[in-house]
Amino acid sequence: MVTIIIPLRLGGRFIVGNAVFIINDVAYQKMFTDEISQERNMYIFSGKTVISAKRAINIPDEVILKEISETEDSIIRDIVLQDGSKYILFAQRGKLLNLCYVSVIPHETVQMQTARSRLAFSLFLLMLSVPCGLLTVYFANRHVKPIREIQKSIGGDITAEDGFSAIKKGIETLKGENKALHTRLDESMGVCRADFVKRFVKCRFPARRQAVDTASALGMDIDMAFYCISITSALPPEKRALEHLNSTLNYKSGVTGYGTEIFDHEQYLFILFANERNKLESWLDNAKAFLSSLDNEAVMAVSNIHVDFSEATNAYLEASTAYDNRFVMGDENILRFSDVSSAAKDIEPFTENYLEGFRRALYAGDAKALHDRINELFRILKTKKFSLFAFRIIYNEIVSMLLNKYLSYGDVSENSIRYYDIFELSRCRKVSDLTEILQQLCNDILRREEQNMPNENPVIGRITDYIRENYTDPGLSIGTIAEIYGMSAAALSQKYKEQTGMYPSEYLMLLRMEKAKELLSKTDMSIQEIGTSVGYYDASSFIRRFKQHMGMTPAKYRMLVKNASTK
């Protein structure tokens, strides 16, 4: 029997009893049994006393006791007996009862076991290498072939000596192509965003979520509460205005926006989004200040602020309308659609009278009168603040009148026909630009007039010269002129109308009114003095005729011109 006594301590300090274990010696010896038990000795020492031992090798206990007495630690060491035999000693110190567990194994046994393990492991590797090799070849061939096919499809030549090199080369080629593709996609992102802006303005997205998702796929954040549309005059590329404006559209400003350049109209179109109205207003003010610093004639027009994406087309039309009103609103500040007057009441009575006077000057072939009428139009536009509707009516009527006259000559150049394209108006950035267009067309018409002079009745030409020389004579009348040239007043009027497009009485009044306007704007003469100077016996007749021709009294016209000059 083997008896093991273990003292029991309280708190690790006070012995309060002992635990006794009694184990049958046969059962205890079985605890030392393993696959090589017959080739090693097993001992349990307590101090220098052998408590239990299993001896399969003839080694004196004193040798073992001497080896383990030299140190109190666990050891592994070689021992050599006098007969030259070598052993490996393992000693493990226990924590209870000063026990030491010892095992002694011959060198040959360890080497034999090691050799057996190596052999078994080698056999295992050999058995494993055959299927692994086959699988490696199979998968390599399976993957190299499609990669070589991909390599061929992208234009690469297979010059590698082995399949793995071909795989590497194919992958590198694919990486290069993929990088180039990403580069091209990044470059085209701006085009895709510009296309989205155009589709958004045209309301091509039936639902808000569809627009938001489409924009998100392009890296655009438009899921915000408010938006508006801005149209800005394009500046020269070297000023990089579009680049600078885009850089201010970010989360820091609270405004995101996306735009494109409308090359045909020389404009920038922006759609601006924000969660707060005041953020939009603040950004627009800053943007206008920036544009003005680059070009003091820069124009920025803005629609009303909207919420519903389905109103995008309306917003664009609002911004476009405000932009077109720059002639009558000025470009010092942001042109807002809410500031545009849509009433047509301001075109009466000016429009009808003005156009009639313009027509008379045109058909009379009086270049000075035509240019004076054009300049007069824009002086009044700057002063009266016409609505876009009124301005369009006047502009269309003038251009139609000019082209009707021009077309009557035949062989019309496309360069002149283009003036009737209303989008030409959008290219003008200031009033002087539009003045230049109309004056150029007038000059073209007058040159045509001179080229067609040989076919005219020379008598009518002499009558026109006579009227120009004597229009200030109060006694001048059509009857007097007809008598001088030996024809009746009716015949004179009819022939004059056929050749010039107006009656001689109309031309006479045109000359008197043009001279009166010149005196009203350039002199301090009284109304009565001016009336007498241009061929009227009394002031009342002059005032009545002037109001009939201009739609306003001479005094009001003088005040209008004076105010325009002051501004």
Coordinates of C-alpha atoms in Angstrom, one line a residue:
M1 CA 0.0 0.0 0.0
V2 CA 1.0 3.7 -0.6
T3 CA 0.0 6.2 2.0
I4 CA -0.1 9.9 1.2
I5 CA -0.7 12.4 4.0
I6 CA -1.4 16.0 3.1
P7 CA -1.7 18.6 5.9
L8 CA -4.7 20.9 5.8
R9 CA -4.0 24.6 6.6
L10 CA -6.4 27.4 7.5
G11 CA -5.6 30.6 5.6
G12 CA -2.3 29.0 4.6
R13 CA -1.0 29.4 8.1
F14 CA -2.6 27.2 10.7
I15 CA -2.7 23.4 10.5
V16 CA -6.2 22.2 11.3
G17 CA -5.9 18.5 10.2
N18 CA -4.5 16.1 7.6
A19 CA -5.9 14.4 4.5
V20 CA -4.8 10.8 4.2
F21 CA -4.9 8.9 0.9
I22 CA -4.2 5.1 0.9
I23 CA -3.5 3.7 -2.6
N24 CA -2.9 0.1 -3.5
D25 CA 0.7 -0.3 -4.7
V26 CA -0.4 -2.2 -7.9
A27 CA -2.8 0.6 -8.8
Y28 CA -0.2 3.2 -7.9
Q29 CA 2.4 1.5 -10.1
K30 CA 0.0 1.5 -13.1
M31 CA 0.2 5.3 -12.9
F32 CA 3.8 5.0 -14.2
T33 CA 2.9 2.7 -17.0
D34 CA 3.1 4.0 -20.7
E35 CA 4.2 2.7 -24.1
I36 CA 7.9 2.8 -23.1
S37 CA 7.6 1.9 -19.4
Q38 CA 9.8 -1.2 -19.9
E39 CA 12.7 1.1 -21.1
R40 CA 12.8 3.6 -18.3
N41 CA 12.9 3.9 -14.5
M42 CA 10.3 6.0 -12.5
Y43 CA 10.8 7.2 -9.0
I44 CA 9.1 9.2 -6.3
F45 CA 11.5 10.6 -3.7
S46 CA 10.6 12.4 -0.4
G47 CA 13.9 14.0 0.6
K48 CA 16.4 11.1 0.2
T49 CA 13.8 8.4 0.7
V50 CA 12.4 6.4 -2.2
I51 CA 8.6 6.3 -1.7
S52 CA 7.9 4.4 -4.8
A53 CA 9.9 3.2 -7.8
K54 CA 9.5 1.3 -11.1
R55 CA 12.8 -0.1 -12.2
A56 CA 13.3 -1.4 -15.8
I57 CA 16.9 -0.4 -16.0
N58 CA 19.7 -1.5 -13.7
I59 CA 20.8 1.8 -12.3
P60 CA 21.7 2.2 -8.6
D61 CA 19.3 4.4 -6.6
E62 CA 22.3 6.2 -5.1
V63 CA 23.3 7.6 -8.6
I64 CA 19.8 9.0 -9.1
L65 CA 19.7 10.4 -5.5
K66 CA 23.1 12.1 -6.0
E67 CA 22.0 13.8 -9.2
I68 CA 18.8 15.2 -7.8
S69 CA 20.5 16.3 -4.5
E70 CA 22.7 18.8 -6.3
T71 CA 19.8 21.2 -6.9
E72 CA 16.4 21.9 -5.5
D73 CA 15.0 22.9 -8.9
S74 CA 13.5 20.8 -11.6
I75 CA 16.2 19.5 -14.0
I76 CA 16.8 17.7 -17.3
R77 CA 20.3 16.4 -17.7
D78 CA 22.4 13.6 -19.2
I79 CA 24.1 11.1 -16.9
V80 CA 26.8 8.6 -17.8
L81 CA 27.5 5.4 -15.9
Q82 CA 30.8 3.8 -15.4
D83 CA 30.2 1.3 -18.1
G84 CA 29.7 4.2 -20.6
S85 CA 25.9 3.9 -21.0
K86 CA 24.1 7.2 -21.4
Y87 CA 20.8 8.2 -19.9
I88 CA 18.5 11.3 -19.7
L89 CA 17.2 12.2 -16.3
F90 CA 14.0 14.2 -15.8
A91 CA 13.3 15.5 -12.2
Q92 CA 10.2 17.5 -11.3
R93 CA 9.9 19.0 -7.8
G94 CA 6.5 18.9 -6.2
K95 CA 5.0 21.7 -4.1
L96 CA 3.8 19.4 -1.3
L97 CA 5.6 17.1 1.1
N98 CA 9.0 17.8 -0.5
L99 CA 8.3 15.2 -3.2
C100 CA 10.4 14.8 -6.3
Y101 CA 9.2 12.9 -9.4
V102 CA 12.1 11.3 -11.4
S103 CA 12.2 9.5 -14.8
V104 CA 15.4 8.0 -16.3
I105 CA 15.4 7.0 -20.0
P106 CA 18.2 5.6 -22.1
H107 CA 19.6 7.7 -24.9
E108 CA 18.9 4.9 -27.4
T109 CA 15.3 4.9 -26.5
V110 CA 14.9 8.6 -27.0
Q111 CA 16.7 8.4 -30.4
M112 CA 14.6 5.5 -31.4
Q113 CA 11.4 7.2 -30.6
T114 CA 12.6 10.3 -32.4
A115 CA 13.5 8.4 -35.4
R116 CA 10.1 6.6 -35.4
S117 CA 8.3 10.0 -35.2
R118 CA 10.4 11.4 -38.0
L119 CA 9.8 8.4 -40.1
A120 CA 6.1 8.5 -39.5
F121 CA 6.0 12.2 -40.2
S122 CA 8.0 11.8 -43.4
L123 CA 5.6 9.1 -44.5
F124 CA 2.7 11.3 -43.7
L125 CA 4.3 14.2 -45.7
L126 CA 5.0 11.9 -48.6
M127 CA 1.5 10.6 -48.6
L128 CA 0.1 14.2 -48.4
S129 CA 2.4 15.6 -51.1
V130 CA 1.1 13.4 -53.9
P131 CA -2.5 14.6 -53.7
C132 CA -1.4 18.1 -52.9
G133 CA 0.9 18.2 -55.8
L134 CA -1.8 16.9 -58.1
L135 CA -4.3 19.5 -56.7
T136 CA -1.7 22.3 -57.1
V137 CA -1.1 21.4 -60.7
Y138 CA -4.8 21.1 -61.4
F139 CA -5.8 24.4 -59.9
A140 CA -2.7 26.2 -61.4
N141 CA -3.6 25.0 -64.9
R142 CA -7.3 25.8 -64.3
H143 CA -6.5 29.4 -63.3
V144 CA -3.6 30.1 -65.6
K145 CA -5.6 29.4 -68.7
P146 CA -8.4 32.0 -68.1
I147 CA -5.8 34.5 -66.9
R148 CA -3.8 34.0 -70.1
E149 CA -7.1 34.4 -72.1
I150 CA -7.7 37.6 -70.2
Q151 CA -4.2 38.7 -71.0
K152 CA -4.7 38.0 -74.6
S153 CA -8.0 39.9 -74.6
I154 CA -6.3 43.0 -73.3
G155 CA -3.5 42.8 -75.8
G156 CA -0.7 41.4 -73.6
D157 CA 1.9 39.0 -75.1
I158 CA 2.6 35.9 -73.1
T159 CA 6.4 35.6 -72.9
A160 CA 6.7 34.1 -69.4
E161 CA 8.6 30.8 -69.0
D162 CA 6.1 29.3 -66.6
G163 CA 2.4 29.5 -65.7
F164 CA 3.0 31.5 -62.5
S165 CA 4.8 34.2 -64.3
A166 CA 2.0 34.4 -66.8
I167 CA -0.4 34.8 -63.9
K168 CA 1.6 37.6 -62.4
K169 CA 2.0 39.4 -65.7
G170 CA -1.7 39.0 -66.5
I171 CA -2.7 40.4 -63.1
E172 CA -0.3 43.3 -63.4
T173 CA -1.7 44.1 -66.8
L174 CA -5.3 44.0 -65.4
K175 CA -4.3 46.3 -62.6
G176 CA -2.9 48.8 -65.0
E177 CA -6.0 48.7 -67.2
N178 CA -8.2 48.9 -64.1
K179 CA -6.3 52.0 -62.9
A180 CA -6.6 53.6 -66.3
L181 CA -10.4 52.9 -66.3
H182 CA -10.8 54.5 -62.9
T183 CA -8.9 57.5 -64.1
R184 CA -11.2 57.8 -67.1
L185 CA -14.3 57.4 -64.9
D186 CA -13.1 60.1 -62.5
E187 CA -12.5 62.4 -65.5
S188 CA -16.0 61.7 -66.8
M189 CA -17.6 62.3 -63.4
G190 CA -17.9 66.0 -64.2
V191 CA -19.7 65.2 -67.4
C192 CA -22.1 62.9 -65.6
R193 CA -22.9 65.5 -63.0
A194 CA -23.4 68.2 -65.7
D195 CA -25.9 65.8 -67.4
F196 CA -27.7 65.2 -64.1
V197 CA -28.1 69.0 -63.7
K198 CA -29.7 69.3 -67.1
R199 CA -32.0 66.4 -66.5
F200 CA -32.9 67.8 -63.1
V201 CA -33.8 71.2 -64.6
K202 CA -36.0 69.4 -67.2
C203 CA -37.8 67.4 -64.4
R204 CA -36.7 64.0 -65.7
F205 CA -37.1 62.4 -62.3
P206 CA -40.7 61.6 -61.5
A207 CA -40.0 61.1 -57.7
R208 CA -37.8 63.0 -55.3
R209 CA -36.2 59.7 -54.1
Q210 CA -35.2 58.8 -57.6
A211 CA -33.4 62.2 -58.0
V212 CA -31.7 61.9 -54.6
D213 CA -30.5 58.3 -55.3
T214 CA -29.2 59.1 -58.8
A215 CA -27.3 62.1 -57.4
S216 CA -25.9 60.1 -54.6
A217 CA -24.5 57.5 -57.0
L218 CA -22.6 60.5 -58.6
G219 CA -21.3 61.7 -55.2
M220 CA -23.8 64.6 -55.1
D221 CA -25.8 65.5 -52.0
I222 CA -29.1 67.1 -52.9
D223 CA -31.4 65.7 -50.2
M224 CA -32.0 69.1 -48.6
A225 CA -35.1 71.1 -47.7
F226 CA -34.6 74.1 -50.1
Y227 CA -33.1 74.8 -53.5
C228 CA -32.9 77.5 -56.1
I229 CA -31.4 78.0 -59.5
S230 CA -28.8 80.6 -60.4
I231 CA -27.7 81.7 -63.9
T232 CA -24.5 83.6 -64.0
S233 CA -22.7 85.3 -66.9
A234 CA -19.7 83.3 -68.0
L235 CA -16.3 84.9 -67.5
P236 CA -13.0 84.3 -69.4
P237 CA -11.4 80.9 -68.6
E238 CA -8.3 82.5 -67.3
K239 CA -10.3 84.0 -64.4
R240 CA -11.3 80.4 -63.2
A241 CA -14.6 81.7 -61.9
L242 CA -16.4 78.4 -62.2
E243 CA -13.6 76.6 -60.3
H244 CA -13.7 79.2 -57.5
L245 CA -17.5 79.1 -57.2
N246 CA -17.5 75.3 -57.0
S247 CA -14.9 75.5 -54.2
T248 CA -17.3 77.5 -52.0
L249 CA -20.1 74.9 -52.3
N250 CA -19.5 72.6 -49.3
Y251 CA -20.8 71.6 -45.9
K252 CA -18.9 74.4 -44.2
S253 CA -21.0 77.0 -46.0
G254 CA -24.2 75.0 -45.5
V255 CA -24.8 75.0 -49.2
T256 CA -24.1 72.3 -51.8
G257 CA -24.5 73.0 -55.4
Y258 CA -23.7 71.6 -58.8
G259 CA -23.5 73.4 -62.1
T260 CA -22.5 73.4 -65.7
E261 CA -21.5 75.9 -68.4
I262 CA -24.1 76.7 -71.1
F263 CA -21.6 77.4 -73.9
D264 CA -24.2 78.6 -76.4
H265 CA -25.5 81.3 -74.1
E266 CA -22.2 82.0 -72.3
Q267 CA -23.7 81.3 -68.9
Y268 CA -23.1 79.2 -65.8
L269 CA -26.1 77.3 -64.5
F270 CA -26.1 76.3 -60.8
I271 CA -28.6 74.4 -58.7
L272 CA -28.1 75.3 -55.1
F273 CA -29.3 73.2 -52.1
A274 CA -29.5 74.0 -48.4
N275 CA -31.5 73.1 -45.3
E276 CA -31.9 76.8 -44.4
R277 CA -33.1 79.7 -46.6
N278 CA -30.7 82.2 -45.1
K279 CA -27.7 79.9 -46.0
L280 CA -28.8 80.2 -49.7
E281 CA -29.1 84.0 -49.4
S282 CA -25.7 84.3 -47.7
W283 CA -24.0 82.2 -50.3
L284 CA -25.5 84.1 -53.2
D285 CA -24.4 87.5 -51.7
N286 CA -20.8 86.2 -51.4
A287 CA -20.8 84.7 -54.9
K288 CA -22.0 88.0 -56.4
A289 CA -19.3 89.9 -54.6
F290 CA -16.7 87.5 -55.8
L291 CA -17.9 87.7 -59.4
S292 CA -17.9 91.5 -59.3
S293 CA -14.3 91.5 -58.1
L294 CA -13.4 89.6 -61.2
D295 CA -15.6 91.5 -63.6
N296 CA -17.7 94.5 -62.5
E297 CA -20.2 93.7 -65.3
A298 CA -20.8 90.1 -64.1
V299 CA -24.5 89.2 -63.9
M300 CA -26.1 86.8 -61.4
A301 CA -29.8 86.0 -61.7
V302 CA -31.7 83.8 -59.2
S303 CA -35.0 82.1 -59.1
N304 CA -37.4 82.0 -56.2
I305 CA -36.5 79.4 -53.5
H306 CA -38.4 76.1 -54.0
V307 CA -39.0 72.9 -52.0
D308 CA -40.6 70.6 -54.5
F309 CA -38.2 69.0 -57.1
S310 CA -41.0 68.9 -59.7
E311 CA -40.8 72.7 -59.9
A312 CA -37.2 72.7 -61.2
T313 CA -38.3 73.7 -64.7
N314 CA -40.2 76.6 -63.3
A315 CA -37.2 77.6 -61.2
Y316 CA -35.0 77.6 -64.3
L317 CA -37.5 79.8 -66.2
E318 CA -37.6 82.2 -63.3
A319 CA -33.8 82.5 -63.2
S320 CA -33.7 82.9 -67.0
T321 CA -36.4 85.6 -66.9
A322 CA -34.5 87.5 -64.2
Y323 CA -31.3 87.2 -66.3
D324 CA -33.0 88.6 -69.4
N325 CA -34.2 91.5 -67.3
R326 CA -30.7 92.7 -66.7
F327 CA -31.1 95.4 -69.3
V328 CA -33.9 97.0 -67.3
M329 CA -33.0 96.0 -63.8
G330 CA -29.3 96.8 -63.9
D331 CA -26.5 94.4 -62.9
E332 CA -25.2 96.0 -59.7
N333 CA -27.0 93.5 -57.4
I334 CA -28.4 90.0 -57.7
L335 CA -31.2 89.9 -60.2
R336 CA -34.1 88.1 -58.4
F337 CA -37.1 86.8 -60.1
S338 CA -39.2 88.2 -57.3
D339 CA -38.1 91.7 -58.3
V340 CA -39.2 91.3 -61.9
S341 CA -42.4 93.2 -62.7
S342 CA -44.7 91.2 -65.0
A343 CA -47.2 93.9 -65.7
A344 CA -47.6 95.2 -69.2
K345 CA -49.2 98.5 -68.3
D346 CA -45.8 100.3 -68.7
I347 CA -45.7 99.7 -72.4
E348 CA -48.5 102.1 -73.1
P349 CA -48.6 104.7 -74.5
F350 CA -44.8 104.6 -75.2
T351 CA -44.6 101.5 -77.3
E352 CA -47.0 102.3 -80.1
N353 CA -45.8 105.9 -80.6
Y354 CA -42.1 104.9 -80.4
L355 CA -42.5 102.1 -82.9
E356 CA -44.4 104.3 -85.4
G357 CA -41.6 106.9 -85.2
F358 CA -39.0 104.2 -85.7
R359 CA -40.8 102.9 -88.7
R360 CA -41.0 106.3 -90.3
A361 CA -37.3 106.9 -89.8
L362 CA -36.5 103.5 -91.3
Y363 CA -38.6 103.9 -94.4
A364 CA -37.3 107.4 -94.9
G365 CA -33.8 106.1 -94.9
D366 CA -32.7 108.6 -92.4
A367 CA -29.6 107.0 -90.7
K368 CA -29.3 109.7 -88.0
A369 CA -33.0 109.5 -87.1
L370 CA -32.7 105.7 -86.8
H371 CA -29.7 105.8 -84.5
D372 CA -31.2 108.6 -82.5
R373 CA -34.3 106.5 -82.0
I374 CA -32.3 103.5 -80.8
N375 CA -30.3 105.6 -78.4
E376 CA -33.5 107.1 -77.2
L377 CA -35.0 103.7 -76.6
F378 CA -32.2 102.7 -74.2
R379 CA -32.2 106.0 -72.4
I380 CA -35.9 105.4 -71.6
L381 CA -35.3 101.7 -70.7
K382 CA -32.7 102.7 -68.1
T383 CA -35.1 105.3 -66.6
K384 CA -38.5 103.6 -66.7
K385 CA -37.6 100.1 -65.6
F386 CA -39.6 98.3 -68.2
S387 CA -40.7 94.7 -67.5
L388 CA -39.3 91.9 -69.5
F389 CA -42.6 91.5 -71.2
A390 CA -42.7 95.1 -72.4
F391 CA -39.0 95.0 -73.4
R392 CA -39.6 91.8 -75.5
I393 CA -42.5 93.4 -77.3
I394 CA -40.5 96.5 -78.3
Y395 CA -37.4 94.5 -79.2
N396 CA -39.4 92.0 -81.4
E397 CA -41.3 94.7 -83.1
I398 CA -38.1 96.6 -83.9
V399 CA -36.3 93.5 -85.2
S400 CA -39.3 92.4 -87.2
M401 CA -39.6 95.9 -88.8
L402 CA -35.9 95.9 -89.7
L403 CA -36.0 92.4 -91.1
N404 CA -39.1 93.0 -93.2
K405 CA -37.4 96.0 -94.7
Y406 CA -34.2 94.0 -95.2
L407 CA -35.9 90.9 -96.7
S408 CA -37.6 93.1 -99.3
Y409 CA -34.2 93.5 -101.0
G410 CA -33.6 89.7 -101.4
D411 CA -30.2 87.9 -101.1
V412 CA -30.2 88.2 -97.3
S413 CA -27.1 87.0 -95.4
E414 CA -27.4 84.6 -92.5
N415 CA -25.3 87.1 -90.5
S416 CA -28.3 89.5 -90.5
I417 CA -31.0 86.9 -90.1
R418 CA -29.4 85.8 -86.8
Y419 CA -30.5 89.0 -85.2
Y420 CA -34.0 87.8 -85.1
D421 CA -33.0 84.8 -83.0
I422 CA -34.2 85.8 -79.5
F423 CA -31.2 83.9 -78.0
E424 CA -28.9 86.5 -79.4
L425 CA -30.4 88.7 -76.7
S426 CA -29.1 86.3 -74.0
R427 CA -25.6 86.9 -75.3
C428 CA -25.8 90.6 -74.5
R429 CA -24.4 91.5 -71.1
K430 CA -25.2 95.2 -71.1
V431 CA -27.4 97.6 -72.8
S432 CA -24.7 98.8 -75.1
D433 CA -24.4 95.3 -76.6
L434 CA -28.0 95.3 -77.6
T435 CA -27.7 98.9 -79.0
E436 CA -24.8 97.7 -81.2
I437 CA -26.9 94.8 -82.6
L438 CA -29.8 97.0 -83.6
Q439 CA -27.5 99.7 -85.0
Q440 CA -25.6 97.2 -87.0
L441 CA -28.8 95.8 -88.6
C442 CA -29.9 99.4 -89.3
N443 CA -26.6 100.1 -91.1
D444 CA -27.0 96.9 -93.2
I445 CA -30.4 98.0 -94.2
L446 CA -29.3 101.5 -95.1
R447 CA -26.4 100.2 -97.3
R448 CA -29.0 98.0 -99.1
E449 CA -31.1 101.1 -99.5
E450 CA -28.2 102.9 -101.2
Q451 CA -27.5 99.9 -103.5
N452 CA -31.1 100.0 -104.7
M453 CA -31.2 103.8 -105.3
P454 CA -30.8 103.5 -109.1
N455 CA -34.2 101.9 -109.5
E456 CA -36.0 104.7 -107.5
N457 CA -37.9 107.6 -109.0
P458 CA -35.5 110.5 -109.1
V459 CA -38.4 112.9 -108.5
I460 CA -39.2 111.3 -105.1
G461 CA -35.5 111.7 -104.2
R462 CA -35.7 115.4 -105.0
I463 CA -38.9 115.8 -103.0
T464 CA -37.2 114.1 -100.0
D465 CA -34.3 116.5 -100.2
Y466 CA -36.7 119.5 -100.5
I467 CA -38.5 118.4 -97.3
R468 CA -35.2 118.0 -95.4
E469 CA -34.2 121.5 -96.4
N470 CA -37.5 123.2 -95.6
Y471 CA -39.1 121.2 -92.8
T472 CA -38.8 124.1 -90.3
D473 CA -41.0 126.3 -92.5
P474 CA -44.4 126.6 -90.8
G475 CA -46.0 127.2 -94.3
L476 CA -44.6 124.0 -95.8
S477 CA -47.4 121.5 -96.7
I478 CA -47.9 118.6 -99.1
G479 CA -50.0 120.7 -101.4
T480 CA -47.2 123.3 -101.7
I481 CA -44.7 120.5 -102.5
A482 CA -47.0 118.9 -105.1
E483 CA -47.6 122.2 -106.8
I484 CA -43.8 122.8 -107.1
Y485 CA -43.2 119.4 -108.7
G486 CA -46.3 119.6 -111.0
M487 CA -48.5 116.9 -109.5
S488 CA -51.6 116.6 -107.3
A489 CA -51.2 116.2 -103.5
A490 CA -52.9 112.7 -103.8
A491 CA -50.6 111.5 -106.5
L492 CA -47.5 112.8 -104.7
S493 CA -48.6 111.0 -101.5
Q494 CA -49.3 107.7 -103.3
K495 CA -46.0 107.7 -105.3
Y496 CA -44.0 108.7 -102.2
K497 CA -45.6 105.9 -100.1
E498 CA -44.9 103.3 -102.8
Q499 CA -41.2 104.2 -102.9
T500 CA -40.4 105.0 -99.3
G501 CA -43.0 103.1 -97.3
M502 CA -44.5 106.3 -95.7
Y503 CA -46.4 109.3 -96.7
P504 CA -44.6 112.6 -97.2
S505 CA -46.6 114.1 -94.3
E506 CA -45.3 111.4 -92.0
Y507 CA -41.7 112.1 -93.1
L508 CA -42.2 115.8 -92.5
M509 CA -43.5 115.2 -89.0
L510 CA -40.6 112.8 -88.4
L511 CA -38.0 115.4 -89.2
R512 CA -39.7 118.0 -87.0
M513 CA -40.0 115.6 -84.1
E514 CA -36.4 114.5 -84.3
K515 CA -35.2 118.1 -84.4
A516 CA -37.5 118.9 -81.5
K517 CA -36.1 116.1 -79.3
E518 CA -32.6 117.3 -80.1
L519 CA -33.4 120.8 -78.9
L520 CA -35.3 119.5 -75.8
S521 CA -32.3 117.5 -74.7
K522 CA -29.5 119.8 -75.7
T523 CA -30.8 123.4 -75.1
D524 CA -32.7 125.4 -72.5
M525 CA -35.1 126.8 -75.1
S526 CA -38.7 127.1 -74.1
I527 CA -41.4 124.7 -75.4
Q528 CA -42.9 127.6 -77.5
E529 CA -39.5 128.5 -79.0
I530 CA -38.7 124.9 -79.9
G531 CA -42.2 124.5 -81.5
T532 CA -41.6 127.6 -83.7
S533 CA -38.1 126.4 -84.5
V534 CA -39.3 123.1 -86.0
G535 CA -42.2 124.6 -88.1
Y536 CA -45.3 125.1 -85.8
Y537 CA -47.1 128.4 -85.5
D538 CA -48.0 127.9 -81.8
A539 CA -47.0 125.8 -78.8
S540 CA -50.3 124.0 -78.5
S541 CA -50.0 122.5 -82.0
F542 CA -46.4 121.5 -81.3
I543 CA -47.3 119.9 -78.0
R544 CA -50.3 118.0 -79.5
R545 CA -48.1 116.7 -82.4
F546 CA -45.2 115.8 -80.1
K547 CA -47.5 113.8 -77.7
Q548 CA -49.1 112.1 -80.7
H549 CA -45.6 111.1 -81.9
M550 CA -43.8 110.2 -78.6
G551 CA -46.7 109.3 -76.2
M552 CA -45.6 112.1 -73.8
T553 CA -45.4 115.9 -73.7
P554 CA -42.3 117.8 -74.6
A555 CA -41.8 118.8 -71.0
K556 CA -42.0 115.2 -69.7
Y557 CA -39.6 114.1 -72.4
R558 CA -37.1 116.8 -71.4
M559 CA -37.3 115.7 -67.8
L560 CA -36.9 112.1 -68.8
V561 CA -33.7 112.8 -70.8
K562 CA -32.3 115.0 -68.0
N563 CA -32.9 112.3 -65.4
A564 CA -31.2 109.7 -67.6
S565 CA -28.2 111.9 -68.2
T566 CA -27.9 112.5 -64.4
K567 CA -27.9 108.8 -63.7

